[in-house]
Amino acid sequence: MAQDRRTTPPALRLPGLVFLLLMAGYQALAFRYALSDPQTWPDWLKEHSFSLWPATWSMFTTRDRSHTLLEARARYPEGWQDVDLNAVFPSRWESGPRYIRKPFWRSRTYNKTLAWSLCGRLERRPLAVEITKVEWRKTLGQVEQPRKDEERTRLIGWDCEERLTLPQGRRL
């Protein structure tokens, strides 16, 4: 009789096989919905959208199909004035300012912090500030990217008299 050379204990072979089959099914389910439009997802997945995160997490930056730009306006007693965010918050990175990235402008807390600090950094203190997200589709294969059919979404309006408490940390 040949000696059994498998390293998995006999009691764990069937549960291990079941676990591998369940993981394969999970990965197949995640692959099915990873590249589809979230509007087409079933209701249970819309409700628990992070349930497939371990299988759909992408290590590298995915291609964004649209341009995003934040615009700001400040209200003074004489009216609204446009604010150049790049001049107020100069970028230190080649990839541009961090406030135009999706995780930043999706966060309500970050929007409040940006609006509050904009009130304090302008030469004349405004009465209020407003930050708007402008988005338009990229035209693939072209150097020129005209702002056609742009969509504007008001992210936040902030009264500059309002105070924002920022997290206080410990210097290490």
PDB file of C-alpha atoms in Angstrom:
ATOM      1  CA  MET A   1       0.000   0.000   0.000  1.00  0.00           C
ATOM      2  CA  ALA A   2       1.369   3.431  -0.967  1.00  0.00           C
ATOM      3  CA  GLN A   3       1.963   5.937   1.766  1.00  0.00           C
ATOM      4  CA  ASP A   4      -0.316   9.029   1.737  1.00  0.00           C
ATOM      5  CA  ARG A   5       1.978  12.031   1.086  1.00  0.00           C
ATOM      6  CA  ARG A   6      -0.587  14.786   1.214  1.00  0.00           C
ATOM      7  CA  THR A   7       0.116  17.374   3.897  1.00  0.00           C
ATOM      8  CA  THR A   8      -3.489  18.390   4.565  1.00  0.00           C
ATOM      9  CA  PRO A   9      -4.949  16.427   7.471  1.00  0.00           C
ATOM     10  CA  PRO A  10      -7.827  14.180   6.318  1.00  0.00           C
ATOM     11  CA  ALA A  11     -10.329  16.005   8.549  1.00  0.00           C
ATOM     12  CA  LEU A  12      -9.596  19.352   6.815  1.00  0.00           C
ATOM     13  CA  ARG A  13      -9.643  18.172   3.182  1.00  0.00           C
ATOM     14  CA  LEU A  14     -13.377  18.515   2.587  1.00  0.00           C
ATOM     15  CA  PRO A  15     -13.749  21.860   4.469  1.00  0.00           C
ATOM     16  CA  GLY A  16     -10.673  23.144   2.605  1.00  0.00           C
ATOM     17  CA  LEU A  17     -12.169  22.166  -0.751  1.00  0.00           C
ATOM     18  CA  VAL A  18     -15.487  23.823   0.163  1.00  0.00           C
ATOM     19  CA  PHE A  19     -13.608  26.988   1.238  1.00  0.00           C
ATOM     20  CA  LEU A  20     -11.695  27.101  -2.066  1.00  0.00           C
ATOM     21  CA  LEU A  21     -14.915  26.670  -4.056  1.00  0.00           C
ATOM     22  CA  LEU A  22     -16.620  29.449  -2.064  1.00  0.00           C
ATOM     23  CA  MET A  23     -13.629  31.761  -2.637  1.00  0.00           C
ATOM     24  CA  ALA A  24     -13.693  30.977  -6.364  1.00  0.00           C
ATOM     25  CA  GLY A  25     -17.407  31.840  -6.442  1.00  0.00           C
ATOM     26  CA  TYR A  26     -16.769  35.070  -4.511  1.00  0.00           C
ATOM     27  CA  GLN A  27     -14.028  36.088  -6.940  1.00  0.00           C
ATOM     28  CA  ALA A  28     -16.271  35.273  -9.935  1.00  0.00           C
ATOM     29  CA  LEU A  29     -19.096  37.361  -8.429  1.00  0.00           C
ATOM     30  CA  ALA A  30     -16.727  40.265  -7.773  1.00  0.00           C
ATOM     31  CA  PHE A  31     -15.330  40.025 -11.297  1.00  0.00           C
ATOM     32  CA  ARG A  32     -18.872  40.095 -12.686  1.00  0.00           C
ATOM     33  CA  TYR A  33     -19.706  43.410 -10.949  1.00  0.00           C
ATOM     34  CA  ALA A  34     -16.260  45.048 -10.768  1.00  0.00           C
ATOM     35  CA  LEU A  35     -16.385  46.614 -14.222  1.00  0.00           C
ATOM     36  CA  SER A  36     -20.133  47.158 -14.532  1.00  0.00           C
ATOM     37  CA  ASP A  37     -22.066  50.344 -13.834  1.00  0.00           C
ATOM     38  CA  PRO A  38     -23.149  50.539 -10.152  1.00  0.00           C
ATOM     39  CA  GLN A  39     -26.669  51.487 -11.321  1.00  0.00           C
ATOM     40  CA  THR A  40     -27.078  47.966 -12.736  1.00  0.00           C
ATOM     41  CA  TRP A  41     -26.097  46.204  -9.510  1.00  0.00           C
ATOM     42  CA  PRO A  42     -28.714  44.199  -7.610  1.00  0.00           C
ATOM     43  CA  ASP A  43     -30.279  45.869  -4.565  1.00  0.00           C
ATOM     44  CA  TRP A  44     -28.348  43.812  -2.009  1.00  0.00           C
ATOM     45  CA  LEU A  45     -25.051  44.926  -3.564  1.00  0.00           C
ATOM     46  CA  LYS A  46     -26.094  48.585  -3.743  1.00  0.00           C
ATOM     47  CA  GLU A  47     -26.925  48.416  -0.058  1.00  0.00           C
ATOM     48  CA  HIS A  48     -23.627  46.699   0.848  1.00  0.00           C
ATOM     49  CA  SER A  49     -21.330  48.073  -1.848  1.00  0.00           C
ATOM     50  CA  PHE A  50     -18.138  47.316   0.074  1.00  0.00           C
ATOM     51  CA  SER A  51     -18.915  43.609   0.415  1.00  0.00           C
ATOM     52  CA  LEU A  52     -16.916  42.877  -2.760  1.00  0.00           C
ATOM     53  CA  TRP A  53     -14.057  45.260  -1.939  1.00  0.00           C
ATOM     54  CA  PRO A  54     -11.338  42.640  -1.218  1.00  0.00           C
ATOM     55  CA  ALA A  55     -11.890  41.138  -4.657  1.00  0.00           C
ATOM     56  CA  THR A  56     -12.379  44.378  -6.607  1.00  0.00           C
ATOM     57  CA  TRP A  57      -9.625  46.444  -5.028  1.00  0.00           C
ATOM     58  CA  SER A  58      -7.295  47.739  -7.724  1.00  0.00           C
ATOM     59  CA  MET A  59      -3.639  48.152  -6.951  1.00  0.00           C
ATOM     60  CA  PHE A  60      -3.014  50.702  -9.669  1.00  0.00           C
ATOM     61  CA  THR A  61      -4.827  53.899 -10.596  1.00  0.00           C
ATOM     62  CA  THR A  62      -7.754  53.260 -12.891  1.00  0.00           C
ATOM     63  CA  ARG A  63      -8.437  55.406 -15.916  1.00  0.00           C
ATOM     64  CA  ASP A  64     -10.808  58.228 -15.162  1.00  0.00           C
ATOM     65  CA  ARG A  65     -13.284  58.937 -17.954  1.00  0.00           C
ATOM     66  CA  SER A  66     -13.866  62.567 -17.029  1.00  0.00           C
ATOM     67  CA  HIS A  67     -12.010  65.719 -16.064  1.00  0.00           C
ATOM     68  CA  THR A  68     -12.772  67.183 -12.674  1.00  0.00           C
ATOM     69  CA  LEU A  69     -12.043  70.705 -11.546  1.00  0.00           C
ATOM     70  CA  LEU A  70     -13.042  72.586  -8.427  1.00  0.00           C
ATOM     71  CA  GLU A  71     -14.024  76.219  -8.700  1.00  0.00           C
ATOM     72  CA  ALA A  72     -14.540  78.615  -5.822  1.00  0.00           C
ATOM     73  CA  ARG A  73     -16.298  81.910  -5.348  1.00  0.00           C
ATOM     74  CA  ALA A  74     -16.132  84.318  -2.445  1.00  0.00           C
ATOM     75  CA  ARG A  75     -18.947  86.666  -1.442  1.00  0.00           C
ATOM     76  CA  TYR A  76     -18.047  90.196  -0.416  1.00  0.00           C
ATOM     77  CA  PRO A  77     -20.428  93.072   0.375  1.00  0.00           C
ATOM     78  CA  GLU A  78     -20.206  94.171  -3.263  1.00  0.00           C
ATOM     79  CA  GLY A  79     -21.006  90.694  -4.662  1.00  0.00           C
ATOM     80  CA  TRP A  80     -19.496  87.351  -5.647  1.00  0.00           C
ATOM     81  CA  GLN A  81     -15.932  87.094  -6.976  1.00  0.00           C
ATOM     82  CA  ASP A  82     -14.187  84.088  -8.502  1.00  0.00           C
ATOM     83  CA  VAL A  83     -11.236  82.687  -6.545  1.00  0.00           C
ATOM     84  CA  ASP A  84      -8.213  81.020  -8.134  1.00  0.00           C
ATOM     85  CA  LEU A  85      -7.758  77.941  -5.947  1.00  0.00           C
ATOM     86  CA  ASN A  86      -4.328  77.183  -7.458  1.00  0.00           C
ATOM     87  CA  ALA A  87      -3.048  80.568  -6.305  1.00  0.00           C
ATOM     88  CA  VAL A  88      -4.468  80.157  -2.799  1.00  0.00           C
ATOM     89  CA  PHE A  89      -3.405  76.498  -2.418  1.00  0.00           C
ATOM     90  CA  PRO A  90      -0.347  75.993  -4.649  1.00  0.00           C
ATOM     91  CA  SER A  91       0.393  72.397  -5.587  1.00  0.00           C
ATOM     92  CA  ARG A  92       3.597  70.739  -4.464  1.00  0.00           C
ATOM     93  CA  TRP A  93       3.144  67.649  -6.620  1.00  0.00           C
ATOM     94  CA  GLU A  94       3.419  67.075 -10.340  1.00  0.00           C
ATOM     95  CA  SER A  95       0.062  65.315 -10.365  1.00  0.00           C
ATOM     96  CA  GLY A  96      -1.759  68.473  -9.290  1.00  0.00           C
ATOM     97  CA  PRO A  97      -3.570  69.586  -6.177  1.00  0.00           C
ATOM     98  CA  ARG A  98      -5.031  66.911  -3.933  1.00  0.00           C
ATOM     99  CA  TYR A  99      -8.392  68.654  -3.638  1.00  0.00           C
ATOM    100  CA  ILE A 100      -9.364  67.651  -7.190  1.00  0.00           C
ATOM    101  CA  ARG A 101      -9.097  63.931  -6.391  1.00  0.00           C
ATOM    102  CA  LYS A 102     -12.268  61.940  -5.963  1.00  0.00           C
ATOM    103  CA  PRO A 103     -11.802  60.892  -2.300  1.00  0.00           C
ATOM    104  CA  PHE A 104     -11.263  64.545  -1.372  1.00  0.00           C
ATOM    105  CA  TRP A 105     -14.278  66.162  -2.992  1.00  0.00           C
ATOM    106  CA  ARG A 106     -16.542  63.261  -2.030  1.00  0.00           C
ATOM    107  CA  SER A 107     -15.832  63.854   1.665  1.00  0.00           C
ATOM    108  CA  ARG A 108     -18.066  66.372   3.393  1.00  0.00           C
ATOM    109  CA  THR A 109     -15.449  66.888   6.121  1.00  0.00           C
ATOM    110  CA  TYR A 110     -12.727  67.705   3.584  1.00  0.00           C
ATOM    111  CA  ASN A 111     -15.046  70.126   1.784  1.00  0.00           C
ATOM    112  CA  LYS A 112     -15.751  71.934   5.052  1.00  0.00           C
ATOM    113  CA  THR A 113     -12.033  72.133   5.825  1.00  0.00           C
ATOM    114  CA  LEU A 114     -11.241  73.485   2.350  1.00  0.00           C
ATOM    115  CA  ALA A 115     -13.989  76.107   2.553  1.00  0.00           C
ATOM    116  CA  TRP A 116     -13.025  77.174   6.076  1.00  0.00           C
ATOM    117  CA  SER A 117      -9.339  77.501   5.217  1.00  0.00           C
ATOM    118  CA  LEU A 118     -10.241  79.405   2.028  1.00  0.00           C
ATOM    119  CA  CYS A 119     -11.991  81.986   4.232  1.00  0.00           C
ATOM    120  CA  GLY A 120      -8.803  82.456   6.237  1.00  0.00           C
ATOM    121  CA  ARG A 121      -6.307  82.521   3.359  1.00  0.00           C
ATOM    122  CA  LEU A 122      -7.837  85.152   1.104  1.00  0.00           C
ATOM    123  CA  GLU A 123      -6.380  88.669   1.299  1.00  0.00           C
ATOM    124  CA  ARG A 124      -9.758  90.181   2.203  1.00  0.00           C
ATOM    125  CA  ARG A 125     -11.912  88.098   4.510  1.00  0.00           C
ATOM    126  CA  PRO A 126     -15.102  87.188   2.618  1.00  0.00           C
ATOM    127  CA  LEU A 127     -18.580  86.835   4.081  1.00  0.00           C
ATOM    128  CA  ALA A 128     -19.034  83.378   2.559  1.00  0.00           C
ATOM    129  CA  VAL A 129     -17.424  80.998   0.095  1.00  0.00           C
ATOM    130  CA  GLU A 130     -18.868  78.461  -2.305  1.00  0.00           C
ATOM    131  CA  ILE A 131     -17.077  75.486  -3.851  1.00  0.00           C
ATOM    132  CA  THR A 132     -18.395  73.892  -7.044  1.00  0.00           C
ATOM    133  CA  LYS A 133     -17.259  70.732  -8.827  1.00  0.00           C
ATOM    134  CA  VAL A 134     -17.091  71.010 -12.617  1.00  0.00           C
ATOM    135  CA  GLU A 135     -16.931  67.744 -14.561  1.00  0.00           C
ATOM    136  CA  TRP A 136     -16.791  67.025 -18.306  1.00  0.00           C
ATOM    137  CA  ARG A 137     -16.067  63.922 -20.367  1.00  0.00           C
ATOM    138  CA  LYS A 138     -12.588  63.265 -21.697  1.00  0.00           C
ATOM    139  CA  THR A 139     -12.123  63.058 -25.431  1.00  0.00           C
ATOM    140  CA  LEU A 140      -9.881  60.069 -26.005  1.00  0.00           C
ATOM    141  CA  GLY A 141      -7.056  60.406 -28.498  1.00  0.00           C
ATOM    142  CA  GLN A 142      -6.994  64.219 -28.494  1.00  0.00           C
ATOM    143  CA  VAL A 143      -4.615  66.661 -26.891  1.00  0.00           C
ATOM    144  CA  GLU A 144      -7.250  69.379 -26.718  1.00  0.00           C
ATOM    145  CA  GLN A 145      -9.871  68.647 -24.088  1.00  0.00           C
ATOM    146  CA  PRO A 146     -12.683  71.180 -24.577  1.00  0.00           C
ATOM    147  CA  ARG A 147     -15.137  71.724 -21.741  1.00  0.00           C
ATOM    148  CA  LYS A 148     -18.205  70.411 -23.562  1.00  0.00           C
ATOM    149  CA  ASP A 149     -21.426  69.508 -21.761  1.00  0.00           C
ATOM    150  CA  GLU A 150     -19.921  70.248 -18.370  1.00  0.00           C
ATOM    151  CA  GLU A 151     -21.866  69.338 -15.269  1.00  0.00           C
ATOM    152  CA  ARG A 152     -21.699  71.617 -12.240  1.00  0.00           C
ATOM    153  CA  THR A 153     -22.357  70.365  -8.724  1.00  0.00           C
ATOM    154  CA  ARG A 154     -22.319  72.660  -5.722  1.00  0.00           C
ATOM    155  CA  LEU A 155     -20.244  70.886  -3.077  1.00  0.00           C
ATOM    156  CA  ILE A 156     -20.504  73.333  -0.216  1.00  0.00           C
ATOM    157  CA  GLY A 157     -21.472  76.844   0.730  1.00  0.00           C
ATOM    158  CA  TRP A 158     -19.706  78.103   3.852  1.00  0.00           C
ATOM    159  CA  ASP A 159     -20.429  81.126   6.017  1.00  0.00           C
ATOM    160  CA  CYS A 160     -17.019  82.526   6.995  1.00  0.00           C
ATOM    161  CA  GLU A 161     -18.300  83.561  10.415  1.00  0.00           C
ATOM    162  CA  GLU A 162     -18.788  79.887  11.218  1.00  0.00           C
ATOM    163  CA  ARG A 163     -15.913  78.234  13.071  1.00  0.00           C
ATOM    164  CA  LEU A 164     -14.616  74.754  12.245  1.00  0.00           C
ATOM    165  CA  THR A 165     -12.796  72.752  14.880  1.00  0.00           C
ATOM    166  CA  LEU A 166     -10.002  70.784  13.339  1.00  0.00           C
ATOM    167  CA  PRO A 167      -8.628  67.600  14.853  1.00  0.00           C
ATOM    168  CA  GLN A 168      -5.854  68.246  17.335  1.00  0.00           C
ATOM    169  CA  GLY A 169      -3.025  65.777  17.211  1.00  0.00           C
ATOM    170  CA  ARG A 170       0.073  65.099  19.215  1.00  0.00           C
ATOM    171  CA  ARG A 171       3.462  65.934  17.789  1.00  0.00           C
ATOM    172  CA  LEU A 172       5.651  62.893  17.881  1.00  0.00           C
TER     173      LEU A 172
END
